[in-house]
Short mmCIF file of C-alpha atoms in Angstrom, two decimals:
data_model
loop_
_atom_site.label_atom_id
_atom_site.label_comp_id
_atom_site.label_asym_id
_atom_site.label_seq_id
_atom_site.Cartn_x
_atom_site.Cartn_y
_atom_site.Cartn_z
CA UNK A 1 115.25 142.83 -53.33
CA UNK A 2 116.77 140.78 -56.12
CA UNK A 3 118.18 142.84 -59.01
CA UNK A 4 116.02 141.03 -61.59
CA UNK A 5 112.90 142.19 -59.74
CA UNK A 6 113.53 145.75 -60.85
CA UNK A 7 111.67 146.48 -64.05
CA UNK A 8 113.82 148.17 -66.72
CA UNK A 9 111.01 150.38 -68.01
CA UNK A 10 111.46 154.12 -67.66
CA UNK A 11 107.98 155.61 -67.47
CA UNK A 12 107.51 159.22 -66.54
CA UNK A 13 104.72 160.03 -64.10
CA UNK A 14 102.91 162.22 -66.62
CA UNK A 15 102.67 159.30 -69.06
CA UNK A 16 101.56 156.70 -66.51
CA UNK A 17 98.32 154.81 -67.42
CA UNK A 18 97.06 155.02 -63.80
CA UNK A 19 98.10 158.64 -63.28
CA UNK A 20 94.50 159.89 -62.90
CA UNK A 21 93.67 157.39 -60.11
CA UNK A 22 96.94 156.71 -58.30
CA UNK A 23 98.30 158.25 -55.12
CA UNK A 24 99.97 160.93 -57.25
CA UNK A 25 96.73 161.95 -59.00
CA UNK A 26 96.60 165.42 -57.42
CA UNK A 27 100.31 166.19 -57.67
CA UNK A 28 101.58 169.26 -59.50
CA UNK A 29 104.49 169.03 -61.94
CA UNK A 30 107.12 169.96 -59.33
CA UNK A 31 105.76 167.29 -56.98
CA UNK A 32 105.88 164.70 -59.75
CA UNK A 33 109.52 165.58 -60.30
CA UNK A 34 110.21 164.84 -56.64
CA UNK A 35 108.45 161.49 -56.95
CA UNK A 36 110.54 160.66 -60.01
CA UNK A 37 113.64 160.84 -57.81
CA UNK A 38 112.45 158.19 -55.33
CA UNK A 39 110.55 155.76 -57.56
CA UNK A 40 111.50 152.55 -59.32
CA UNK A 41 109.52 149.84 -61.09
CA UNK A 42 109.32 146.25 -59.95
CA UNK A 43 107.75 143.31 -61.76
CA UNK A 44 106.47 139.95 -60.53
CA UNK A 45 105.37 136.82 -62.34
CA UNK A 46 101.94 135.30 -61.73
CA UNK A 47 102.04 133.32 -58.50
CA UNK A 48 105.08 135.14 -57.10
CA UNK A 49 104.90 136.57 -53.57
CA UNK A 50 105.37 140.33 -53.34
CA UNK A 51 105.62 140.37 -49.55
CA UNK A 52 104.71 138.04 -46.68
CA UNK A 53 102.59 139.15 -43.74
CA UNK A 54 104.87 140.36 -40.96
CA UNK A 55 107.82 141.03 -43.27
CA UNK A 56 109.49 144.41 -43.12
CA UNK A 57 108.57 146.63 -46.07
CA UNK A 58 111.06 149.26 -47.20
CA UNK A 59 108.77 150.51 -49.96
CA UNK A 60 105.20 151.50 -50.78
CA UNK A 61 103.79 151.12 -54.27
CA UNK A 62 100.99 151.59 -56.77
CA UNK A 63 99.84 148.73 -58.98
CA UNK A 64 100.45 149.83 -62.58
CA UNK A 65 99.27 146.69 -64.35
CA UNK A 66 98.10 143.26 -63.32
CA UNK A 67 96.27 141.97 -60.26
CA UNK A 68 97.42 140.90 -56.80
CA UNK A 69 95.61 139.28 -53.90
CA UNK A 70 95.74 140.06 -50.19
CA UNK A 71 95.58 136.96 -48.00
CA UNK A 72 95.87 136.17 -44.32
CA UNK A 73 97.05 132.84 -42.91
CA UNK A 74 95.17 131.65 -39.85
CA UNK A 75 96.65 129.78 -36.89
CA UNK A 76 95.55 126.40 -38.24
CA UNK A 77 97.32 127.02 -41.54
CA UNK A 78 94.27 127.89 -43.62
CA UNK A 79 94.58 130.89 -45.93
CA UNK A 80 91.76 133.35 -46.54
CA UNK A 81 91.72 135.87 -49.37
CA UNK A 82 90.71 139.24 -47.94
CA UNK A 83 91.14 141.61 -50.84
CA UNK A 84 92.17 142.32 -54.41
CA UNK A 85 94.69 144.86 -55.62
CA UNK A 86 93.78 146.23 -59.04
CA UNK A 87 95.57 148.84 -61.19
CA UNK A 88 96.02 152.15 -59.29
CA UNK A 89 95.60 150.48 -55.86
CA UNK A 90 98.16 151.34 -53.20
CA UNK A 91 100.34 148.74 -51.46
CA UNK A 92 101.92 149.29 -48.05
CA UNK A 93 101.25 151.74 -45.26
CA UNK A 94 103.35 154.81 -44.46
CA UNK A 95 104.34 154.74 -40.80
CA UNK A 96 104.04 150.95 -40.55
CA UNK A 97 107.19 148.87 -40.80
CA UNK A 98 105.70 145.45 -41.53
CA UNK A 99 103.18 144.11 -44.02
CA UNK A 100 99.73 143.33 -42.59
CA UNK A 101 98.87 140.72 -45.25
CA UNK A 102 100.48 138.40 -47.74
CA UNK A 103 100.54 140.06 -51.16
CA UNK A 104 100.72 137.67 -54.13
CA UNK A 105 100.72 138.39 -57.85
CA UNK A 106 97.67 136.74 -59.42
CA UNK A 107 98.72 137.75 -62.92
CA UNK A 108 101.98 139.21 -64.17
CA UNK A 109 102.28 142.34 -62.11
CA UNK A 110 104.09 145.65 -62.45
CA UNK A 111 104.32 148.07 -59.56
CA UNK A 112 105.58 151.62 -59.29
CA UNK A 113 107.49 151.59 -56.00
CA UNK A 114 108.62 154.44 -53.78
CA UNK A 115 111.31 154.16 -51.13
CA UNK A 116 109.32 154.36 -47.92
CA UNK A 117 111.29 156.87 -45.84
CA UNK A 118 111.59 159.48 -48.64
CA UNK A 119 107.89 158.94 -49.45
CA UNK A 120 106.92 159.50 -45.81
CA UNK A 121 109.03 162.65 -45.72
CA UNK A 122 107.39 163.88 -48.90
CA UNK A 123 103.92 163.25 -47.46
CA UNK A 124 104.75 165.65 -44.63
CA UNK A 125 105.47 168.51 -47.01
CA UNK A 126 103.09 167.61 -49.85
CA UNK A 127 99.40 167.91 -48.88
CA UNK A 128 98.30 166.61 -52.30
CA UNK A 129 99.77 163.18 -51.60
CA UNK A 130 98.43 162.98 -48.05
CA UNK A 131 94.95 164.07 -49.18
CA UNK A 132 94.84 161.57 -52.03
CA UNK A 133 96.08 158.74 -49.79
CA UNK A 134 93.34 159.57 -47.29
CA UNK A 135 90.73 159.42 -50.07
CA UNK A 136 92.06 156.04 -51.22
CA UNK A 137 92.06 154.73 -47.65
CA UNK A 138 88.42 155.74 -47.19
CA UNK A 139 87.54 154.12 -50.53
CA UNK A 140 89.25 150.95 -49.33
CA UNK A 141 87.23 151.06 -46.12
CA UNK A 142 84.00 151.42 -48.12
CA UNK A 143 85.03 148.46 -50.28
CA UNK A 144 85.72 146.34 -47.19
CA UNK A 145 82.28 147.16 -45.81
CA UNK A 146 80.71 146.29 -49.15
CA UNK A 147 82.41 142.89 -49.07
CA UNK A 148 81.21 142.24 -45.52
CA UNK A 149 77.67 142.86 -46.71
CA UNK A 150 78.17 140.80 -49.85
CA UNK A 151 79.56 137.77 -48.05
CA UNK A 152 76.94 137.94 -45.31
CA UNK A 153 73.73 138.48 -47.27
CA UNK A 154 74.02 137.76 -50.98
CA UNK A 155 73.24 134.53 -52.79
CA UNK A 156 75.91 132.67 -54.76
CA UNK A 157 74.60 134.13 -58.03
CA UNK A 158 74.62 137.65 -56.59
CA UNK A 159 78.15 137.18 -55.28
CA UNK A 160 79.46 136.17 -58.71
CA UNK A 161 77.60 139.02 -60.41
CA UNK A 162 78.92 141.46 -57.80
CA UNK A 163 82.53 140.41 -58.35
CA UNK A 164 82.14 140.72 -62.12
CA UNK A 165 80.55 144.17 -61.77
CA UNK A 166 83.32 145.40 -59.44
CA UNK A 167 86.04 144.28 -61.85
CA UNK A 168 84.16 145.75 -64.82
CA UNK A 169 83.71 149.12 -63.09
CA UNK A 170 87.33 149.28 -62.00
CA UNK A 171 88.53 148.39 -65.49
CA UNK A 172 86.34 151.15 -66.92
CA UNK A 173 87.67 153.65 -64.38
CA UNK A 174 91.31 152.90 -65.24
CA UNK A 175 90.49 153.11 -68.96
CA UNK A 176 88.54 156.33 -68.31
CA UNK A 177 85.37 154.88 -69.83
CA UNK A 178 81.79 155.06 -68.59
CA UNK A 179 80.64 151.91 -66.77
CA UNK A 180 77.40 151.61 -68.73
CA UNK A 181 76.01 149.69 -71.67
CA UNK A 182 78.11 146.96 -73.27
CA UNK A 183 81.44 146.30 -71.54
CA UNK A 184 84.31 143.90 -72.20
CA UNK A 185 87.16 142.96 -69.88
CA UNK A 186 89.52 140.13 -69.01
CA UNK A 187 88.71 138.35 -65.76
CA UNK A 188 91.94 138.38 -63.71
CA UNK A 189 91.00 135.53 -61.39
CA UNK A 190 90.79 131.79 -61.91
CA UNK A 191 87.62 130.00 -60.89
CA UNK A 192 89.53 128.65 -57.88
CA UNK A 193 90.55 132.15 -56.77
CA UNK A 194 86.99 133.41 -57.21
CA UNK A 195 85.72 130.58 -55.03
CA UNK A 196 88.31 131.34 -52.36
CA UNK A 197 87.55 135.04 -52.37
CA UNK A 198 83.76 134.62 -52.27
CA UNK A 199 83.61 131.73 -49.81
CA UNK A 200 82.07 129.39 -52.40
CA UNK A 201 83.03 126.00 -53.81
CA UNK A 202 84.67 125.72 -57.22
CA UNK A 203 81.65 123.79 -58.47
CA UNK A 204 79.28 126.58 -57.38
CA UNK A 205 81.36 129.25 -59.12
CA UNK A 206 81.46 127.25 -62.36
CA UNK A 207 77.74 126.53 -62.19
CA UNK A 208 76.80 130.17 -61.56
CA UNK A 209 79.09 131.46 -64.30
CA UNK A 210 77.46 129.02 -66.72
CA UNK A 211 74.01 130.13 -65.56
CA UNK A 212 74.82 133.82 -66.08
CA UNK A 213 76.11 132.97 -69.55
CA UNK A 214 73.03 130.87 -70.37
CA UNK A 215 70.72 133.68 -69.24
CA UNK A 216 72.52 136.22 -71.43
CA UNK A 217 73.85 138.29 -68.52
CA UNK A 218 77.43 137.69 -69.66
CA UNK A 219 79.22 136.30 -72.70
CA UNK A 220 82.38 134.24 -72.30
CA UNK A 221 85.24 133.71 -74.72
CA UNK A 222 87.38 131.04 -73.13
CA UNK A 223 87.44 131.23 -69.34
CA UNK A 224 88.75 134.76 -68.87
CA UNK A 225 87.42 137.10 -71.59
CA UNK A 226 84.08 138.47 -70.42
CA UNK A 227 81.56 140.63 -72.27
CA UNK A 228 78.66 142.23 -70.42
CA UNK A 229 75.96 143.09 -72.99
CA UNK A 230 74.07 145.32 -70.53
CA UNK A 231 75.85 146.60 -67.43
CA UNK A 232 72.59 147.64 -65.79
CA UNK A 233 71.30 144.09 -65.97
CA UNK A 234 74.50 142.74 -64.38
CA UNK A 235 74.09 145.25 -61.55
CA UNK A 236 70.51 144.10 -61.05
CA UNK A 237 71.69 140.48 -60.88
CA UNK A 238 74.22 141.58 -58.25
CA UNK A 239 71.48 143.19 -56.17
CA UNK A 240 73.10 146.59 -56.67
CA UNK A 241 71.93 149.90 -58.03
CA UNK A 242 73.59 151.58 -61.02
CA UNK A 243 76.30 153.12 -58.80
CA UNK A 244 77.22 149.87 -57.09
CA UNK A 245 75.24 150.49 -53.91
CA UNK A 246 73.44 147.60 -52.24
CA UNK A 247 69.69 147.36 -52.79
CA UNK A 248 67.67 146.79 -49.61
#
């Protein structure tokens, strides 16, 4: 790790903006003190690779701010986006030496990193961390199943609406706000990245975003600042219920 990758900020766990959702969410004060001893911050610029698939990882981390993508390169050289890492998401796997996917910063990214071996040791004696990591892993599995359903059954318009609703709900959760009514957030992905992630063409993404704007489902300021006048209507456009479940 290059020295200039280490972020100079000194943020205590109790003051962390993702504290209520991160892997340390259930930790008591003495456990947080132990985490303080093995953590460091690392920052990446937009477009910078955090880790390549197959590379050895000597750390695990939580995303504090910014967005990263998970991608996999196929044998013929094509790259497929397989996931997004949003604030509070966990990067790396205890007990696994190498990265399973390429991790790339989509925006400027800051991560709270833990040295892997001390973190693994702490998991063994700290049930709160192991329990929270299990919860997050199960949530990740649910999200993966949701995306399988989305990519297999939804229309292009529903796919775009679904992605917007997921980002809106996650932004609300990090900000500890209710995901209802009028919501405003910054879209972390370019149109090209959205197309890649959803298996659509760039032209289709642009056309559907314009259609959602024209129909009053969303409001756009520039290309990234999104306002949702009525979250329930966006969920309906996505084919989801008010909790994000798929309507059948």
